[in-house]
Each structure stands twice: as C-alpha cells, then as structure tokens.
C-alpha cells in the first residue's frame, strides 16, 4: 500500500548526486526536531523529515517518535531486515545529510559566495590623497602606502556588509514564494470541492426522474385490472349476489392498493425533497469554504506583500547604517594619518630644537602634546564606532525574535483551522459486530497489519478506538468524515490496485487535515 501522494509533495530524491548539493545539518540542530508535529530522524547519515508520514507507519507512530531527532539506522535495520518497501518510501522524505559544524559553516560560506557572484557588491568611494606640508618624499611614499592599505580594508568591509544584506533579502523572497504557492494550492482544493458538490446534486436529480417513470409503469396493470373487473358477464344473472359480493371485495382491495401506492409515492417525493435539500446545503457549505479559502489566500498574498515592503525597508536601513559605519571608520583613519604626520613633524622639531636652543625644545614639547591629544580623539572615535556596531547587532537580534514570533502565530492559526475536523472509521469484530469510531486528532492509535487483505488491527489500539471497544484482530471496513461519503477498505488482494490506492489517498487526506496529538 502506497502512502498518500499529497504527503509526498515536499519530498526530494536522496540519491548520491542529490545529497551532494542538499543542505547539511549538525546533530545538535537535528535533535531539536523531536516532536510529533516536527519530526526528523537520521538513517545512514542522511536526514529525513517524516512529520507528515509517521502517522501512516505500519508499525505505529510511537515507534518513530521514540527516535525523533536521533539516529534510527540500527533500529530500522533490525525491524525491516531485507524488506524493500522502506527503501522505496524513505528517499521521498530526504532533506539533506548529517555534517560536522565545520562542514556546515563551509556550506554556508559557499552559499554566500554564490549569491555574491550573482550580485557583485558596489565599490566604496576611494579616499582622496592628503598632502601634509613639511613632509619628506620618503614620508609621502609611506603615507600613500598606508592610504592604499586603508582603502582596501574599507572595500572589504563594504563588500561584507552588502553581501549579508543581499543574502537576507534573497531568503525573504524565497519565503514569500513558498507562501504564495501554498495559497494557490488551497484555492484549487476549494474549487474541486464545489465541483464535487454540484456533480452530486445533478446525480440525485436524474435518480428521482427514473423512479417516477417506474411508478407510472406499475400503475398501468392496476388500471387494466379495474376495467376487467367491471365487465361482468350478462349471462351470469343467476349469480348476481355472489358476483356483487366478489366485486365489492375486489374494489375494496383495489382502493387499499391505490392508497398504499399513493402513500409510497408521497414518501418517495418527501425523500427526494430531503435529498435535494441536503445536497443544496452541501453545495452552500462548499461555496462558503471556497470563499473562505479565497479570502485566506488574499490575506496571505497581502501579508507577503507587506513582508516584502518591510524587508526592503530593513535592507535599506541596514545599508545606510553600514555606509555610516564605513564613513565613521574612514574619518577615524584619516585622523590617525594626520596624527602620525603630526607626530613625525614633532619628532623632527624636537631633534632640531635639541641642536639649537631651549625655545625649539619648548615647541617640540608643544607639538608632542598636540599629537597625544589627536591620539586621544582617535581612540574616542574608535569607541563610538564599536558602540554603533553593538547597537546594529542588538537590532538584528530583535528582528530575528520578531520573525520567530510571527512563525509561532502562523502555526497557531493553522492549528486553530484544523480544529473541529473529524475522521470516521468503521471496524468489524471477528463475530460480525460493527462499530463506528470518531477520531478528532492524530495519530490514530491503531496499528494495522497490511500484509494481507482485509486490513486487520495488529496490536491493542489506543485512544478513541480503545475507548469505543475496538480490540486486536478487528477488521477495517469503511472510512470517511460523515455517513454520506464513506468509502470501503479493500477486502481482498484481488481488488484493482487503482481502487486500493484511491482509498488510501482518501484516508491520507482526511488524516492530514486532523491536528497533531501533543507529544
């Protein structure tokens, strides 16, 4: 039995070529995904996201929850042995492979370099050369070399700031595209539900017309029988009293039959009206659901547009801050150059003063004091730049916290949307007793043996099934959301595979709509 295809849409191939270009995850990061609504496992150093599949595991969901966020390689090999079915299912849920922290950092650096190659950063403006009077040609050459080194450092700082801004903007665009695809998928499902309701109404109308034509044909023999009963032979006048009595009894029987037929027609009309009313209600509910889905899609698109505008503003703000930080750094380096030049001038003046007189010595001391003052100012400018960098880091962390809060709100909204949905499954005991069990959460708490048909409960069930009295060895008969749309489980291995697959697709969709059971 294959799992529902909708549950495989996020799965990816996990062959040798695909894994080499997929994401890398550390063991510490994988260990955080150990809940029923966020479940990852490791097998053969590959990472699998089985959040949407563990409820369909033939051995039961608790077996997989036991190894959530951990390595399940040995346990899988012991349980499955040489079975080929796990090998054909698991690659669809592979999302990456296990790596060390060094490998993960190297992969992230490679991703940033790829983004930079596609969007090269702009070059920072070069600092104009500064000429200090009274400096020798050798000092000017040293000064130019220092300026070139400072310009290269400024350019590297600008490139790094621009690369992180662009990388953040690219990741936000990917998130918006994924939200848009989810909204379009919701609209398609709502339209399909409206189409099914309309088809169901048209089918019931044609069935009512067929029943009316059948009633008309049944009434013809009764009319002919009445006409024949009234044609009494004139030659039997001797038996008038007997014939009259027989005729009276026959007419009474015919009137009773006509009344019964009229009552049957009235009951059939009432049943038809009831069915039409129910179909109209289902169609109205489907149209209402379609409108709600369209409204949700519109809200999602509007929210995506607002997030894009906010991301653009944040990127522009971060770019302005980076440019300001670079300008402050340039000013500090310019002051350092001026201080170095002043220091050299002061040293020359001091040497000359020692050779001449005490007045020159005083001037040298004054120049040295000015140089020390310039050094103190440069130190203050450096501290201001470090303070600005710390503020930028704090604001970036605040943005990350806001993003995580928005994700939590989205999960809570999705959980509230799935509340109120239910799943009905009809079980049959070995003695022939049938019970209908209503499930409002998943996993179902029912472990089934699907090696043969019909499907049999393999272990004592838990939860709603156990409370309803279902026991080990009972058979799964039907599945649906209400008695009007129940489907039969396959009862024999000889049934067409397409019918078997359609039933399990139906079961997978109903289970997917139910909320997760808190672990």
PDB file of N, CA, C and O in Angstrom, residues 229-255:
ATOM      1  N   UNK A 229     -62.409  -6.041 -14.112  1.00  0.00           N
ATOM      2  CA  UNK A 229     -63.292  -6.461 -13.022  1.00  0.00           C
ATOM      3  C   UNK A 229     -64.703  -5.893 -13.180  1.00  0.00           C
ATOM      4  O   UNK A 229     -65.673  -6.433 -12.637  1.00  0.00           O
ATOM      5  N   UNK A 230     -64.788  -4.707 -13.869  1.00  0.00           N
ATOM      6  CA  UNK A 230     -66.107  -4.086 -14.045  1.00  0.00           C
ATOM      7  C   UNK A 230     -66.934  -4.716 -15.180  1.00  0.00           C
ATOM      8  O   UNK A 230     -68.147  -4.467 -15.316  1.00  0.00           O
ATOM      9  N   UNK A 231     -66.272  -5.456 -16.050  1.00  0.00           N
ATOM     10  CA  UNK A 231     -67.017  -6.076 -17.178  1.00  0.00           C
ATOM     11  C   UNK A 231     -67.652  -7.380 -16.772  1.00  0.00           C
ATOM     12  O   UNK A 231     -67.125  -8.470 -17.025  1.00  0.00           O
ATOM     13  N   UNK A 232     -68.788  -7.315 -16.079  1.00  0.00           N
ATOM     14  CA  UNK A 232     -69.485  -8.531 -15.601  1.00  0.00           C
ATOM     15  C   UNK A 232     -70.293  -9.143 -16.752  1.00  0.00           C
ATOM     16  O   UNK A 232     -70.979  -8.447 -17.500  1.00  0.00           O
ATOM     17  N   UNK A 233     -70.165 -10.405 -16.885  1.00  0.00           N
ATOM     18  CA  UNK A 233     -70.885 -11.117 -17.962  1.00  0.00           C
ATOM     19  C   UNK A 233     -72.402 -11.089 -17.694  1.00  0.00           C
ATOM     20  O   UNK A 233     -72.855 -11.403 -16.584  1.00  0.00           O
ATOM     21  N   UNK A 234     -73.183 -10.651 -18.708  1.00  0.00           N
ATOM     22  CA  UNK A 234     -74.646 -10.548 -18.556  1.00  0.00           C
ATOM     23  C   UNK A 234     -75.313 -11.899 -18.410  1.00  0.00           C
ATOM     24  O   UNK A 234     -76.447 -11.999 -17.877  1.00  0.00           O
ATOM     25  N   UNK A 235     -74.686 -12.943 -18.860  1.00  0.00           N
ATOM     26  CA  UNK A 235     -75.295 -14.282 -18.806  1.00  0.00           C
ATOM     27  C   UNK A 235     -75.256 -14.878 -17.409  1.00  0.00           C
ATOM     28  O   UNK A 235     -75.861 -15.903 -17.144  1.00  0.00           O
ATOM     29  N   UNK A 236     -74.482 -14.269 -16.464  1.00  0.00           N
ATOM     30  CA  UNK A 236     -74.382 -14.836 -15.111  1.00  0.00           C
ATOM     31  C   UNK A 236     -75.345 -14.139 -14.164  1.00  0.00           C
ATOM     32  O   UNK A 236     -74.981 -13.800 -13.025  1.00  0.00           O
ATOM     33  N   UNK A 237     -76.556 -13.785 -14.633  1.00  0.00           N
ATOM     34  CA  UNK A 237     -77.514 -13.079 -13.777  1.00  0.00           C
ATOM     35  C   UNK A 237     -77.974 -13.926 -12.607  1.00  0.00           C
ATOM     36  O   UNK A 237     -78.392 -13.399 -11.573  1.00  0.00           O
ATOM     37  N   UNK A 238     -77.843 -15.231 -12.760  1.00  0.00           N
ATOM     38  CA  UNK A 238     -78.281 -16.090 -11.675  1.00  0.00           C
ATOM     39  C   UNK A 238     -77.389 -15.998 -10.468  1.00  0.00           C
ATOM     40  O   UNK A 238     -77.775 -16.364  -9.368  1.00  0.00           O
ATOM     41  N   UNK A 239     -76.223 -15.515 -10.717  1.00  0.00           N
ATOM     42  CA  UNK A 239     -75.256 -15.460  -9.596  1.00  0.00           C
ATOM     43  C   UNK A 239     -74.955 -14.018  -9.251  1.00  0.00           C
ATOM     44  O   UNK A 239     -73.821 -13.662  -8.941  1.00  0.00           O
ATOM     45  N   UNK A 240     -75.971 -13.148  -9.343  1.00  0.00           N
ATOM     46  CA  UNK A 240     -75.723 -11.713  -9.120  1.00  0.00           C
ATOM     47  C   UNK A 240     -75.232 -11.413  -7.700  1.00  0.00           C
ATOM     48  O   UNK A 240     -74.349 -10.600  -7.476  1.00  0.00           O
ATOM     49  N   UNK A 241     -75.875 -12.055  -6.750  1.00  0.00           N
ATOM     50  CA  UNK A 241     -75.488 -11.739  -5.375  1.00  0.00           C
ATOM     51  C   UNK A 241     -74.031 -12.131  -5.096  1.00  0.00           C
ATOM     52  O   UNK A 241     -73.292 -11.366  -4.468  1.00  0.00           O
ATOM     53  N   UNK A 242     -73.636 -13.321  -5.576  1.00  0.00           N
ATOM     54  CA  UNK A 242     -72.247 -13.764  -5.364  1.00  0.00           C
ATOM     55  C   UNK A 242     -71.266 -12.859  -6.102  1.00  0.00           C
ATOM     56  O   UNK A 242     -70.229 -12.467  -5.560  1.00  0.00           O
ATOM     57  N   UNK A 243     -71.633 -12.510  -7.333  1.00  0.00           N
ATOM     58  CA  UNK A 243     -70.735 -11.647  -8.123  1.00  0.00           C
ATOM     59  C   UNK A 243     -70.616 -10.259  -7.499  1.00  0.00           C
ATOM     60  O   UNK A 243     -69.538  -9.650  -7.451  1.00  0.00           O
ATOM     61  N   UNK A 244     -71.779  -9.731  -7.011  1.00  0.00           N
ATOM     62  CA  UNK A 244     -71.751  -8.402  -6.383  1.00  0.00           C
ATOM     63  C   UNK A 244     -70.841  -8.387  -5.162  1.00  0.00           C
ATOM     64  O   UNK A 244     -70.087  -7.439  -4.918  1.00  0.00           O
ATOM     65  N   UNK A 245     -70.969  -9.478  -4.358  1.00  0.00           N
ATOM     66  CA  UNK A 245     -70.098  -9.551  -3.175  1.00  0.00           C
ATOM     67  C   UNK A 245     -68.629  -9.618  -3.573  1.00  0.00           C
ATOM     68  O   UNK A 245     -67.774  -8.943  -2.975  1.00  0.00           O
ATOM     69  N   UNK A 246     -68.326 -10.459  -4.582  1.00  0.00           N
ATOM     70  CA  UNK A 246     -66.924 -10.551  -5.031  1.00  0.00           C
ATOM     71  C   UNK A 246     -66.425  -9.226  -5.571  1.00  0.00           C
ATOM     72  O   UNK A 246     -65.274  -8.824  -5.335  1.00  0.00           O
ATOM     73  N   UNK A 247     -67.331  -8.541  -6.327  1.00  0.00           N
ATOM     74  CA  UNK A 247     -66.923  -7.241  -6.897  1.00  0.00           C
ATOM     75  C   UNK A 247     -66.647  -6.222  -5.800  1.00  0.00           C
ATOM     76  O   UNK A 247     -65.689  -5.441  -5.868  1.00  0.00           O
ATOM     77  N   UNK A 248     -67.486  -6.198  -4.756  1.00  0.00           N
ATOM     78  CA  UNK A 248     -67.278  -5.252  -3.644  1.00  0.00           C
ATOM     79  C   UNK A 248     -65.957  -5.516  -2.947  1.00  0.00           C
ATOM     80  O   UNK A 248     -65.194  -4.588  -2.620  1.00  0.00           O
ATOM     81  N   UNK A 249     -65.687  -6.815  -2.690  1.00  0.00           N
ATOM     82  CA  UNK A 249     -64.401  -7.126  -2.043  1.00  0.00           C
ATOM     83  C   UNK A 249     -63.220  -6.719  -2.922  1.00  0.00           C
ATOM     84  O   UNK A 249     -62.210  -6.222  -2.440  1.00  0.00           O
ATOM     85  N   UNK A 250     -63.372  -6.982  -4.235  1.00  0.00           N
ATOM     86  CA  UNK A 250     -62.269  -6.658  -5.153  1.00  0.00           C
ATOM     87  C   UNK A 250     -62.027  -5.145  -5.213  1.00  0.00           C
ATOM     88  O   UNK A 250     -60.897  -4.680  -5.221  1.00  0.00           O
ATOM     89  N   UNK A 251     -63.145  -4.352  -5.248  1.00  0.00           N
ATOM     90  CA  UNK A 251     -62.983  -2.891  -5.276  1.00  0.00           C
ATOM     91  C   UNK A 251     -62.335  -2.370  -3.993  1.00  0.00           C
ATOM     92  O   UNK A 251     -61.511  -1.453  -4.021  1.00  0.00           O
ATOM     93  N   UNK A 252     -62.738  -2.966  -2.869  1.00  0.00           N
ATOM     94  CA  UNK A 252     -62.113  -2.534  -1.600  1.00  0.00           C
ATOM     95  C   UNK A 252     -60.609  -2.818  -1.603  1.00  0.00           C
ATOM     96  O   UNK A 252     -59.793  -2.008  -1.150  1.00  0.00           O
ATOM     97  N   UNK A 253     -60.244  -3.996  -2.147  1.00  0.00           N
ATOM     98  CA  UNK A 253     -58.814  -4.329  -2.214  1.00  0.00           C
ATOM     99  C   UNK A 253     -58.072  -3.370  -3.140  1.00  0.00           C
ATOM    100  O   UNK A 253     -56.938  -2.947  -2.868  1.00  0.00           O
ATOM    101  N   UNK A 254     -58.756  -3.034  -4.276  1.00  0.00           N
ATOM    102  CA  UNK A 254     -58.095  -2.107  -5.218  1.00  0.00           C
ATOM    103  C   UNK A 254     -57.919  -0.726  -4.601  1.00  0.00           C
ATOM    104  O   UNK A 254     -56.886  -0.078  -4.777  1.00  0.00           O
ATOM    105  N   UNK A 255     -58.954  -0.247  -3.862  1.00  0.00           N
ATOM    106  CA  UNK A 255     -58.814   1.056  -3.208  1.00  0.00           C
ATOM    107  C   UNK A 255     -57.684   1.053  -2.180  1.00  0.00           C
ATOM    108  O   UNK A 255     -56.916   2.008  -2.061  1.00  0.00           O
TER     109      UNK A 255
END
